[in-house]
Tab-separated table of C-alpha atoms (C1' of nucleotides) and ligand atoms in Angstrom:
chain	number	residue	atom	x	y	z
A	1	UNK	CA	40.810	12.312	-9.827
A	2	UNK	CA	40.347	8.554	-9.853
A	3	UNK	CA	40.426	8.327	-5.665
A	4	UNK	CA	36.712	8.826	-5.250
A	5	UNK	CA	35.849	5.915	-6.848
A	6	UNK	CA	34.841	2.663	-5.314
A	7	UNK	CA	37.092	0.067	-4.443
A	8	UNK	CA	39.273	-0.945	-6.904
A	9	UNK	CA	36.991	-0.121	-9.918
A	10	UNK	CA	39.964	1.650	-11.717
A	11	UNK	CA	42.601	-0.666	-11.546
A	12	UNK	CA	39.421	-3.428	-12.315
A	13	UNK	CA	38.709	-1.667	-15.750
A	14	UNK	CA	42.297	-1.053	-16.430
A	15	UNK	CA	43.229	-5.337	-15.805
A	16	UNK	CA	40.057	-5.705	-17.998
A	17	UNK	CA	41.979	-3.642	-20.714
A	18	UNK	CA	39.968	-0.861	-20.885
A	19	UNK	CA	41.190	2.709	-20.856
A	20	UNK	CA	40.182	4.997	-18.351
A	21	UNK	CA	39.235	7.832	-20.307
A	22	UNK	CA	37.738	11.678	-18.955
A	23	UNK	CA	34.118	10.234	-20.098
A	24	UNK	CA	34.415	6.696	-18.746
A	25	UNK	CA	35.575	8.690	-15.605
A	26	UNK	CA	32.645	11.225	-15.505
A	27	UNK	CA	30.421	8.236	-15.839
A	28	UNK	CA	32.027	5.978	-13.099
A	29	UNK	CA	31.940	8.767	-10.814
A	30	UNK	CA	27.973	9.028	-10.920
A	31	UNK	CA	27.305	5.745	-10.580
A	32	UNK	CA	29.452	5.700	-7.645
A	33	UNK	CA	27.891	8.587	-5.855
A	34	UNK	CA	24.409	6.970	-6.221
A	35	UNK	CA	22.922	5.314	-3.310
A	36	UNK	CA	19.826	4.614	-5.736
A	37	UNK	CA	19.191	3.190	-9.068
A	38	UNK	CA	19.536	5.759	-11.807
A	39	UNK	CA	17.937	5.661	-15.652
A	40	UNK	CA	20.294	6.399	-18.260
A	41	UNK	CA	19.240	9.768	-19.239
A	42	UNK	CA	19.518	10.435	-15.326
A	43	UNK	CA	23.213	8.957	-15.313
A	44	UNK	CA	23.843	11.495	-18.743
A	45	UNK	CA	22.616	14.521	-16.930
A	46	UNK	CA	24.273	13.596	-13.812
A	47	UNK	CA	27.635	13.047	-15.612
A	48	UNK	CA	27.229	16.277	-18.239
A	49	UNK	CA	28.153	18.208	-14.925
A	50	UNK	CA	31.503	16.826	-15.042
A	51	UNK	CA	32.159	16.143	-18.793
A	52	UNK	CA	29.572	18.477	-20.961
A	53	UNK	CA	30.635	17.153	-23.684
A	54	UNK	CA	29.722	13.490	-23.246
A	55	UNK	CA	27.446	11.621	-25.623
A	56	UNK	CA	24.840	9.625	-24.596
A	57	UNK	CA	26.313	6.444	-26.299
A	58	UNK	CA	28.979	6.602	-24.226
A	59	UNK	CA	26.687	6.149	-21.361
A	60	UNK	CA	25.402	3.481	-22.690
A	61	UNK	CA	28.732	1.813	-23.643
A	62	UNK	CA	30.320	2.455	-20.144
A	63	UNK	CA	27.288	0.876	-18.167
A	64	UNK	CA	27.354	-1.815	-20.332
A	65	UNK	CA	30.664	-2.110	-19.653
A	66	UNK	CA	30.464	-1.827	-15.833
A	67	UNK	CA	27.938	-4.058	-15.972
A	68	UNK	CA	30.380	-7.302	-17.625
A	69	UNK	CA	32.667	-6.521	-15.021
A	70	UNK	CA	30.053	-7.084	-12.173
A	71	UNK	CA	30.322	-3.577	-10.904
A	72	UNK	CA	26.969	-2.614	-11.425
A	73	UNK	CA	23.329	-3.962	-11.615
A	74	UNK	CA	20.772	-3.546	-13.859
A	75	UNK	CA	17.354	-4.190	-13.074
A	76	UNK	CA	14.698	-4.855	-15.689
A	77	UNK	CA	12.193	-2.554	-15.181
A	78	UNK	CA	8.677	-1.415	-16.632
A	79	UNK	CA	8.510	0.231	-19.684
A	80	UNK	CA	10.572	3.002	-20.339
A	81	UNK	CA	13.994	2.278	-19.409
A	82	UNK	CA	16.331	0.353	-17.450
A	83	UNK	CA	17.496	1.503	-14.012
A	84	UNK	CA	21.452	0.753	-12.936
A	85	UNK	CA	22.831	0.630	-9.545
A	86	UNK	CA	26.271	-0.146	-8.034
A	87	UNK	CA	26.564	-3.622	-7.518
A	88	UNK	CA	28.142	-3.298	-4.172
A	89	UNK	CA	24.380	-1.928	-3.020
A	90	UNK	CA	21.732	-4.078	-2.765
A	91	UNK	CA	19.766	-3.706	-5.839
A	92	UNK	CA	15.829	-3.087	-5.001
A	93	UNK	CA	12.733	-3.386	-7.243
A	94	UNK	CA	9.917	-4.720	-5.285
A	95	UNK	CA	6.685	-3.714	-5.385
A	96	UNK	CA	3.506	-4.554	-3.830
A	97	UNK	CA	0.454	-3.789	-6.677
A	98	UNK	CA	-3.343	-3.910	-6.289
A	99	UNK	CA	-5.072	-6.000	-9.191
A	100	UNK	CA	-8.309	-3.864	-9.062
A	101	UNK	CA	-6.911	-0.750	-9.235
A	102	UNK	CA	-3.533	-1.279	-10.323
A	103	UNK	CA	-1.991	0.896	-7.282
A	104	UNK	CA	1.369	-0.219	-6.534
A	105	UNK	CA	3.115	0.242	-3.190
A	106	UNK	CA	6.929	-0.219	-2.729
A	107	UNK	CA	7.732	-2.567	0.008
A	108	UNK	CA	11.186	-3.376	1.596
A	109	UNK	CA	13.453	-6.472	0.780
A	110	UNK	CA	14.026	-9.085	3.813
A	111	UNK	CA	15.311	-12.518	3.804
A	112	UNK	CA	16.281	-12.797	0.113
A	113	UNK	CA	19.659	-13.242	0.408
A	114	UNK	CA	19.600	-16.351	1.934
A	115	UNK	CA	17.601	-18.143	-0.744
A	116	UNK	CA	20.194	-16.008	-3.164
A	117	UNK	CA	23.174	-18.019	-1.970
A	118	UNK	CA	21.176	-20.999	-1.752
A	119	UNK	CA	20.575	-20.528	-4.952
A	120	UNK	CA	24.033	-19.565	-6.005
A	121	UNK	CA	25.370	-22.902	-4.045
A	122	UNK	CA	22.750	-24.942	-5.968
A	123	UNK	CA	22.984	-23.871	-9.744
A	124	UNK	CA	26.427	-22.501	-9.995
A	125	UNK	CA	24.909	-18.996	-11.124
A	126	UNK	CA	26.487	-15.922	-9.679
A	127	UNK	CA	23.644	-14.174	-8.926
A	128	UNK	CA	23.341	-10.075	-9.934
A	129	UNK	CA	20.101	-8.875	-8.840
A	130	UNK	CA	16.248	-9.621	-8.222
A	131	UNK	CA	12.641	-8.540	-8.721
A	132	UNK	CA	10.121	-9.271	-6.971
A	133	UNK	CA	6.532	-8.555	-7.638
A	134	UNK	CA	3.591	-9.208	-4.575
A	135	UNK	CA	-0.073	-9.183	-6.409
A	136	UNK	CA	-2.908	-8.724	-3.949
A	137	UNK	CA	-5.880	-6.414	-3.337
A	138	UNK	CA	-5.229	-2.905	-1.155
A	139	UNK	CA	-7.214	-2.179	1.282
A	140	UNK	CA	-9.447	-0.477	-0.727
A	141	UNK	CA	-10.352	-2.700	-3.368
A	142	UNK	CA	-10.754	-5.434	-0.421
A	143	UNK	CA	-13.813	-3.473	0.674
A	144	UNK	CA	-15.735	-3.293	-2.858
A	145	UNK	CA	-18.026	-6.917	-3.460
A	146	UNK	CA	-17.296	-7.392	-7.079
A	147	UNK	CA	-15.814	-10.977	-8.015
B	1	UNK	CA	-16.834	-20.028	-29.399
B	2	UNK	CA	-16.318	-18.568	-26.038
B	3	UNK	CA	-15.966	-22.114	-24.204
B	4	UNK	CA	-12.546	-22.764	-24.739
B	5	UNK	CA	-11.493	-19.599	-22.750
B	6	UNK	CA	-10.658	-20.200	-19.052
B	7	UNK	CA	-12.786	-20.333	-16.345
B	8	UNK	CA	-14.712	-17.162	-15.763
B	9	UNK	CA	-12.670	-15.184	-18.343
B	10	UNK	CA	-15.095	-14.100	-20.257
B	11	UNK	CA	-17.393	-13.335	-17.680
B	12	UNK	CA	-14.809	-11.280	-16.149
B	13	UNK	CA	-14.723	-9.210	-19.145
B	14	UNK	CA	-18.068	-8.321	-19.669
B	15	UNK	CA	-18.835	-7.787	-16.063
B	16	UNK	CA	-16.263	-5.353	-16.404
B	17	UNK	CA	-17.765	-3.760	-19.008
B	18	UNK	CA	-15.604	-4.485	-22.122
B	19	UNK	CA	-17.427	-6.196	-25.339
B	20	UNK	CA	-15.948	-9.016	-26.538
B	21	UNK	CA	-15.244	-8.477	-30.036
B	22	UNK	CA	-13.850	-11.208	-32.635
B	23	UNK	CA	-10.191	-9.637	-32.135
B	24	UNK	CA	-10.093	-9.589	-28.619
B	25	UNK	CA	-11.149	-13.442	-28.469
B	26	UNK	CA	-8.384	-14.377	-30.726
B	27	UNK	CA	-5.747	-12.488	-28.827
B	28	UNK	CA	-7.564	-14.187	-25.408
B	29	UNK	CA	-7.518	-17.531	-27.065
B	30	UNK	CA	-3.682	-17.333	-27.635
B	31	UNK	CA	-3.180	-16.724	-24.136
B	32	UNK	CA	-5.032	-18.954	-23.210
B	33	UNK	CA	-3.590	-21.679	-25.045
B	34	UNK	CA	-0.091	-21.102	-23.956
B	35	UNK	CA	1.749	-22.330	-20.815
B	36	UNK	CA	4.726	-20.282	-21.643
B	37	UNK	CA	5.635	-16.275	-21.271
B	38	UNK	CA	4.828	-14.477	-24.800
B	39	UNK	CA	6.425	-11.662	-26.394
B	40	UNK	CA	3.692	-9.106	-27.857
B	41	UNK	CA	4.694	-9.772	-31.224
B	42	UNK	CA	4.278	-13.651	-30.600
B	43	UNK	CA	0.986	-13.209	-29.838
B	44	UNK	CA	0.229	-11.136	-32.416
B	45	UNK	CA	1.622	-13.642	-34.540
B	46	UNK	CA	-0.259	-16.639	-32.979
B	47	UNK	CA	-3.939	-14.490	-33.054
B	48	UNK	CA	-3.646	-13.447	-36.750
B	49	UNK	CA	-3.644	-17.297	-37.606
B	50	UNK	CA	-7.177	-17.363	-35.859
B	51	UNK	CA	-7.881	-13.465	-37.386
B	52	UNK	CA	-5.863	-12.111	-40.157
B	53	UNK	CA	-6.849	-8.740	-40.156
B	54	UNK	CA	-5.934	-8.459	-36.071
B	55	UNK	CA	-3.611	-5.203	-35.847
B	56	UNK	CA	-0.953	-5.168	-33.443
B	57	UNK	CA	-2.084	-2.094	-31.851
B	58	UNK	CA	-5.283	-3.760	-30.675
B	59	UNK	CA	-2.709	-6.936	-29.025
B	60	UNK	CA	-1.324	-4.484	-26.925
B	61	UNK	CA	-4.314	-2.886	-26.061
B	62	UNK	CA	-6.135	-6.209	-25.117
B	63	UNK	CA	-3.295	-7.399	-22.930
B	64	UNK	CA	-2.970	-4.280	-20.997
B	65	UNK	CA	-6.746	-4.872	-20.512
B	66	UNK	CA	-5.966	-8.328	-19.357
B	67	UNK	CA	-3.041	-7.150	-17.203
B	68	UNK	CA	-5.655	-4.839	-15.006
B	69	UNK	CA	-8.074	-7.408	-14.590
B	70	UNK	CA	-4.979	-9.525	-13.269
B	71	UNK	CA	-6.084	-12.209	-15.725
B	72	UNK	CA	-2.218	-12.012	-16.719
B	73	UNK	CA	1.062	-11.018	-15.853
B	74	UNK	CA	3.370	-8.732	-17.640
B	75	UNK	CA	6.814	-10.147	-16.782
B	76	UNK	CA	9.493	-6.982	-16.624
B	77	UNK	CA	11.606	-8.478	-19.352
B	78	UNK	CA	15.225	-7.418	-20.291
B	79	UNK	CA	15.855	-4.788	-23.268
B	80	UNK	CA	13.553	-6.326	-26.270
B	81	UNK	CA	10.088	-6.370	-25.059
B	82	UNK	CA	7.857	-7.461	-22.669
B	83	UNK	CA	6.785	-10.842	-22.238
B	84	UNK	CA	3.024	-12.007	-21.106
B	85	UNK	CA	1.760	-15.555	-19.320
B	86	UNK	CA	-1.727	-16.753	-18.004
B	87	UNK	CA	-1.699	-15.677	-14.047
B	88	UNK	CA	-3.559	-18.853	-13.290
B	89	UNK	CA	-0.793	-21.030	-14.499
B	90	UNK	CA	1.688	-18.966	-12.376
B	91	UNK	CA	0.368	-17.426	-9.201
B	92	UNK	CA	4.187	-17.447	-7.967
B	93	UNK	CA	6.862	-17.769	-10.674
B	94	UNK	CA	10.291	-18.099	-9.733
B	95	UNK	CA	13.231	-18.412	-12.544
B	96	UNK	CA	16.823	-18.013	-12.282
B	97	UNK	CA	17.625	-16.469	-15.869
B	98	UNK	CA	21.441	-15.952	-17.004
B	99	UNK	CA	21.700	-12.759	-18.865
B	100	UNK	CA	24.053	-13.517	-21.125
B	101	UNK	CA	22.709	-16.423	-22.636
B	102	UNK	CA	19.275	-15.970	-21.484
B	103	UNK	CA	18.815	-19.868	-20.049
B	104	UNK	CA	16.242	-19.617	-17.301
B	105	UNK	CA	15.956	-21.911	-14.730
B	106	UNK	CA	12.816	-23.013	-11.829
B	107	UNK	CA	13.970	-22.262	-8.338
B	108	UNK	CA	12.288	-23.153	-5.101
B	109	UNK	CA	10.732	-20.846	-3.155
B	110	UNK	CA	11.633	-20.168	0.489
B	111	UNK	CA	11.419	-17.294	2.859
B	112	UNK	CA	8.626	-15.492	1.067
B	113	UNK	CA	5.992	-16.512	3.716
B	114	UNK	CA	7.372	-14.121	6.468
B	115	UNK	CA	7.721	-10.921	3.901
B	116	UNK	CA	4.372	-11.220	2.950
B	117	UNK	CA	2.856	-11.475	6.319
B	118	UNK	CA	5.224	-8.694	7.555
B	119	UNK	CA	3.871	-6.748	4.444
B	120	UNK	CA	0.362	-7.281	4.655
B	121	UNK	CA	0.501	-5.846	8.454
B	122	UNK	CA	2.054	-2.715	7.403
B	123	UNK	CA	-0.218	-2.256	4.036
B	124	UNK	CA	-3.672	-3.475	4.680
B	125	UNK	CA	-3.105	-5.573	1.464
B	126	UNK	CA	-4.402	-8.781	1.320
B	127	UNK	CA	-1.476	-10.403	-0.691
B	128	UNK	CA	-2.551	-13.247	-3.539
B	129	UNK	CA	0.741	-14.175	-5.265
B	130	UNK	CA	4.223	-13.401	-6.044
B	131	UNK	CA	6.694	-13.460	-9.095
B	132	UNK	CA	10.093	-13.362	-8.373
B	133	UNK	CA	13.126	-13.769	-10.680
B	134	UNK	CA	16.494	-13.627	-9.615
B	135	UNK	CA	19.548	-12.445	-12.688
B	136	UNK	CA	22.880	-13.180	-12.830
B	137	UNK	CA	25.516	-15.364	-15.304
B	138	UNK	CA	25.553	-19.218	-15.435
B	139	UNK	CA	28.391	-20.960	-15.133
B	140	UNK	CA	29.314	-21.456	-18.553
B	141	UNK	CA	28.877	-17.672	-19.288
B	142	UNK	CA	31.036	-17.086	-16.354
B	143	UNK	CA	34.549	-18.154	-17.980
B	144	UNK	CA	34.167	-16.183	-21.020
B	145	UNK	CA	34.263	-13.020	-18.689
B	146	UNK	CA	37.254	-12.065	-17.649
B	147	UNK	CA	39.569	-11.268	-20.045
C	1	DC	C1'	58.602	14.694	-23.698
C	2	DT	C1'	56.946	13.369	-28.650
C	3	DC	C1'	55.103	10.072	-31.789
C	4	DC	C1'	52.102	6.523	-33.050
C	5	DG	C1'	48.649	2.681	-33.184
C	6	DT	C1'	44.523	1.758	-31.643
C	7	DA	C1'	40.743	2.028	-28.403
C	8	DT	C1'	37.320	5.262	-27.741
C	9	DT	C1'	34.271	8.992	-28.759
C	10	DG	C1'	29.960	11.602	-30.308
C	11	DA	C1'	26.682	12.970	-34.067
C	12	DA	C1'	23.644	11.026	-36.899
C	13	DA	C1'	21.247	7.338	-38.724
C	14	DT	C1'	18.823	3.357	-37.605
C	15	DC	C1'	16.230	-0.064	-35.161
C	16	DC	C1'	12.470	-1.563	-32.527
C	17	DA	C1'	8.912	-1.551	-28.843
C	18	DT	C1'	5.220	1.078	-27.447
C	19	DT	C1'	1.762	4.888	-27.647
C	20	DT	C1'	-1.157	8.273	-29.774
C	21	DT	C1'	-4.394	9.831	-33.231
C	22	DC	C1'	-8.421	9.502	-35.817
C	23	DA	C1'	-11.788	8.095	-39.207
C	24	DA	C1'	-14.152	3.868	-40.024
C	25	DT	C1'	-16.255	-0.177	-38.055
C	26	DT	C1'	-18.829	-3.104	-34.901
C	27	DA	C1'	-20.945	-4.851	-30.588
C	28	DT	C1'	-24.662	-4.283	-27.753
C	29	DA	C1'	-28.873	-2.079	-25.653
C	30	DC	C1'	-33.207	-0.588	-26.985
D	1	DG	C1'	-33.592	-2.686	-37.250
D	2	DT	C1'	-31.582	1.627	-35.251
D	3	DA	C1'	-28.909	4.335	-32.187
D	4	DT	C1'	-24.902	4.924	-29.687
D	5	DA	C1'	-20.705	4.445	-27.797
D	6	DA	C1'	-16.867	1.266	-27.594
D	7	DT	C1'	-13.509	-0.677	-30.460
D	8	DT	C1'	-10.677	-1.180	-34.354
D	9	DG	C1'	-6.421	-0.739	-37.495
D	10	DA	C1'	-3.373	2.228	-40.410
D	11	DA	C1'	-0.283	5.573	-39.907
D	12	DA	C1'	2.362	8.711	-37.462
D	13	DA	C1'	4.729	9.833	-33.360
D	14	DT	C1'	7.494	8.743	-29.393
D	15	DG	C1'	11.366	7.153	-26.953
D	16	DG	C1'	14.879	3.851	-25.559
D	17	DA	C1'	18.746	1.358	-27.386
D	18	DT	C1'	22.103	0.161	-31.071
D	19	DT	C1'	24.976	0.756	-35.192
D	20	DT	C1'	28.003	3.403	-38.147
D	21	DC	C1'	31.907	5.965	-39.043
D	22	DA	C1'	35.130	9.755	-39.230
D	23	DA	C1'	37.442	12.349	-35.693
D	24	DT	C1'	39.786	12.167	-31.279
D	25	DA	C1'	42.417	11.017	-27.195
D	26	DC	C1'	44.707	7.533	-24.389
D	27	DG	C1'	48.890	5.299	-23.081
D	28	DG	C1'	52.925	2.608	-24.501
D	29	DA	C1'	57.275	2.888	-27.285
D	30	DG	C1'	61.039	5.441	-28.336
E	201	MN	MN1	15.827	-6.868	-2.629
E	202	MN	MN1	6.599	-18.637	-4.215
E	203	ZN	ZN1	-6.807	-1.483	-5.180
E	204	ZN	ZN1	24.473	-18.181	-19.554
DNA sequence: CTCCGTATTGAAATCCATTTTCAATTATAC
DNA sequence: GTATAATTGAAAATGGATTTCAATACGGAG
């Protein structure tokens, strides 16, 4: 039951005082098996397979919980819901978007990590995730001669 | 009237074919006059004081249509609303901002220069700016944590 | 294993940011 | 001025997130 889970996330919750009930479990389990960031309603359908019963709320309250612990990351998206991830992943929202014509590309992440621990050193913050937003024209917009 | 807006704003507008109405220049105004990220219903707030009847239907409305002529940017904000700054004032932002008590703080910015370059080869962008913003806990929201 | 105290749960109500609708208004070209 | 289409704001609708509270289930004590 609890062996497919990450690393030490049960005896984690369990130190933190929390019990490790059927939903928390159904929940966990998701979030574990997701190599990408999820929205909550996607994280409540994924986890109704396992536990039908399971409330929404309690999706809410377990990510919120996961997320205290450090287990997962939430990233701040646009409008219309927040996206979690594990934390053990690297967490990704980067996108590349045209100011003409508002296209947006999704480019990969390089080379942040090493300003992240810089940064970590620096301020003392322990550091959870990123975004990172490139504004430029595409290709084309570049062509059209408007100011 | 129109003279305290920033350069070539309200040029912009019109050339893009939008009038420029009394409640659109109050909401631009406000903007304008702020060198700090706004929440929508700041804004609204601030632009009433210059015209009371301004509905906060018609705040939004404006700064999406200053979002797609990139005269500002919309920073992905944490649950509670977006927040809005002057892209002039900010062509790269870069904040460090604790999520549990929300202090943000200015970090340097290294290592960006080789990402863009590598992006603009593979997109056919021509890349203008950056925001980045990097989450985590500060380390006086760390100790209150664990147990 | 059974009992019990308490953490946890889910439905429903609520909150709050954002969007849609639509009749009335207003900016701009002529 | 007049025509015309863009723009406006009130109200309703939408949708994510939070609060409330009685019912439930976990996990330690016996
Ligand atoms: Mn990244
Ligand atoms: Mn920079
Ligand atoms: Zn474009
Ligand atoms: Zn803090």
């Amino acid at each position: 039951m609890l062996e497919d889970l990450p690393e030490g996330w049960a005896q984690l919750i369990r130190r933190a005082g929390y019990r490790l009930t059927r939903p928390r479990q159904a929940v966990l389990r998701v979030l574990a098996e997701s190599e990408v960031a999820l929205t909550v309603a996607e994280v409540h359908r994924r986890a109704r397979a396992r536990y039908p019963r399971l409330g929404l709320v309690t999706v809410y309250r377990t990510l919120d919980l996961l997320l205290n612990l450090g287990l997962v990351h939430r990233l701040p998206g646009e409008v219309g819901g927040q996206l979690y991830v594990r934390a053990d992943l690297h967490p990704h929202g980067h996108l590349l978007i045209c100011r003409s014509c508002h296209r947006a590309v999704e480019i990969p992440c390089t080379g942040l990590e090493e300003m992240t621990h810089e940064v970590e050193r620096q301020t003392g913050f322990a550091v959870q995730g990123h975004w990172l937003e490139l504004f430029g024209l595409c290709p084309a917009c570049q062509e059209g001669t408007d100011g």
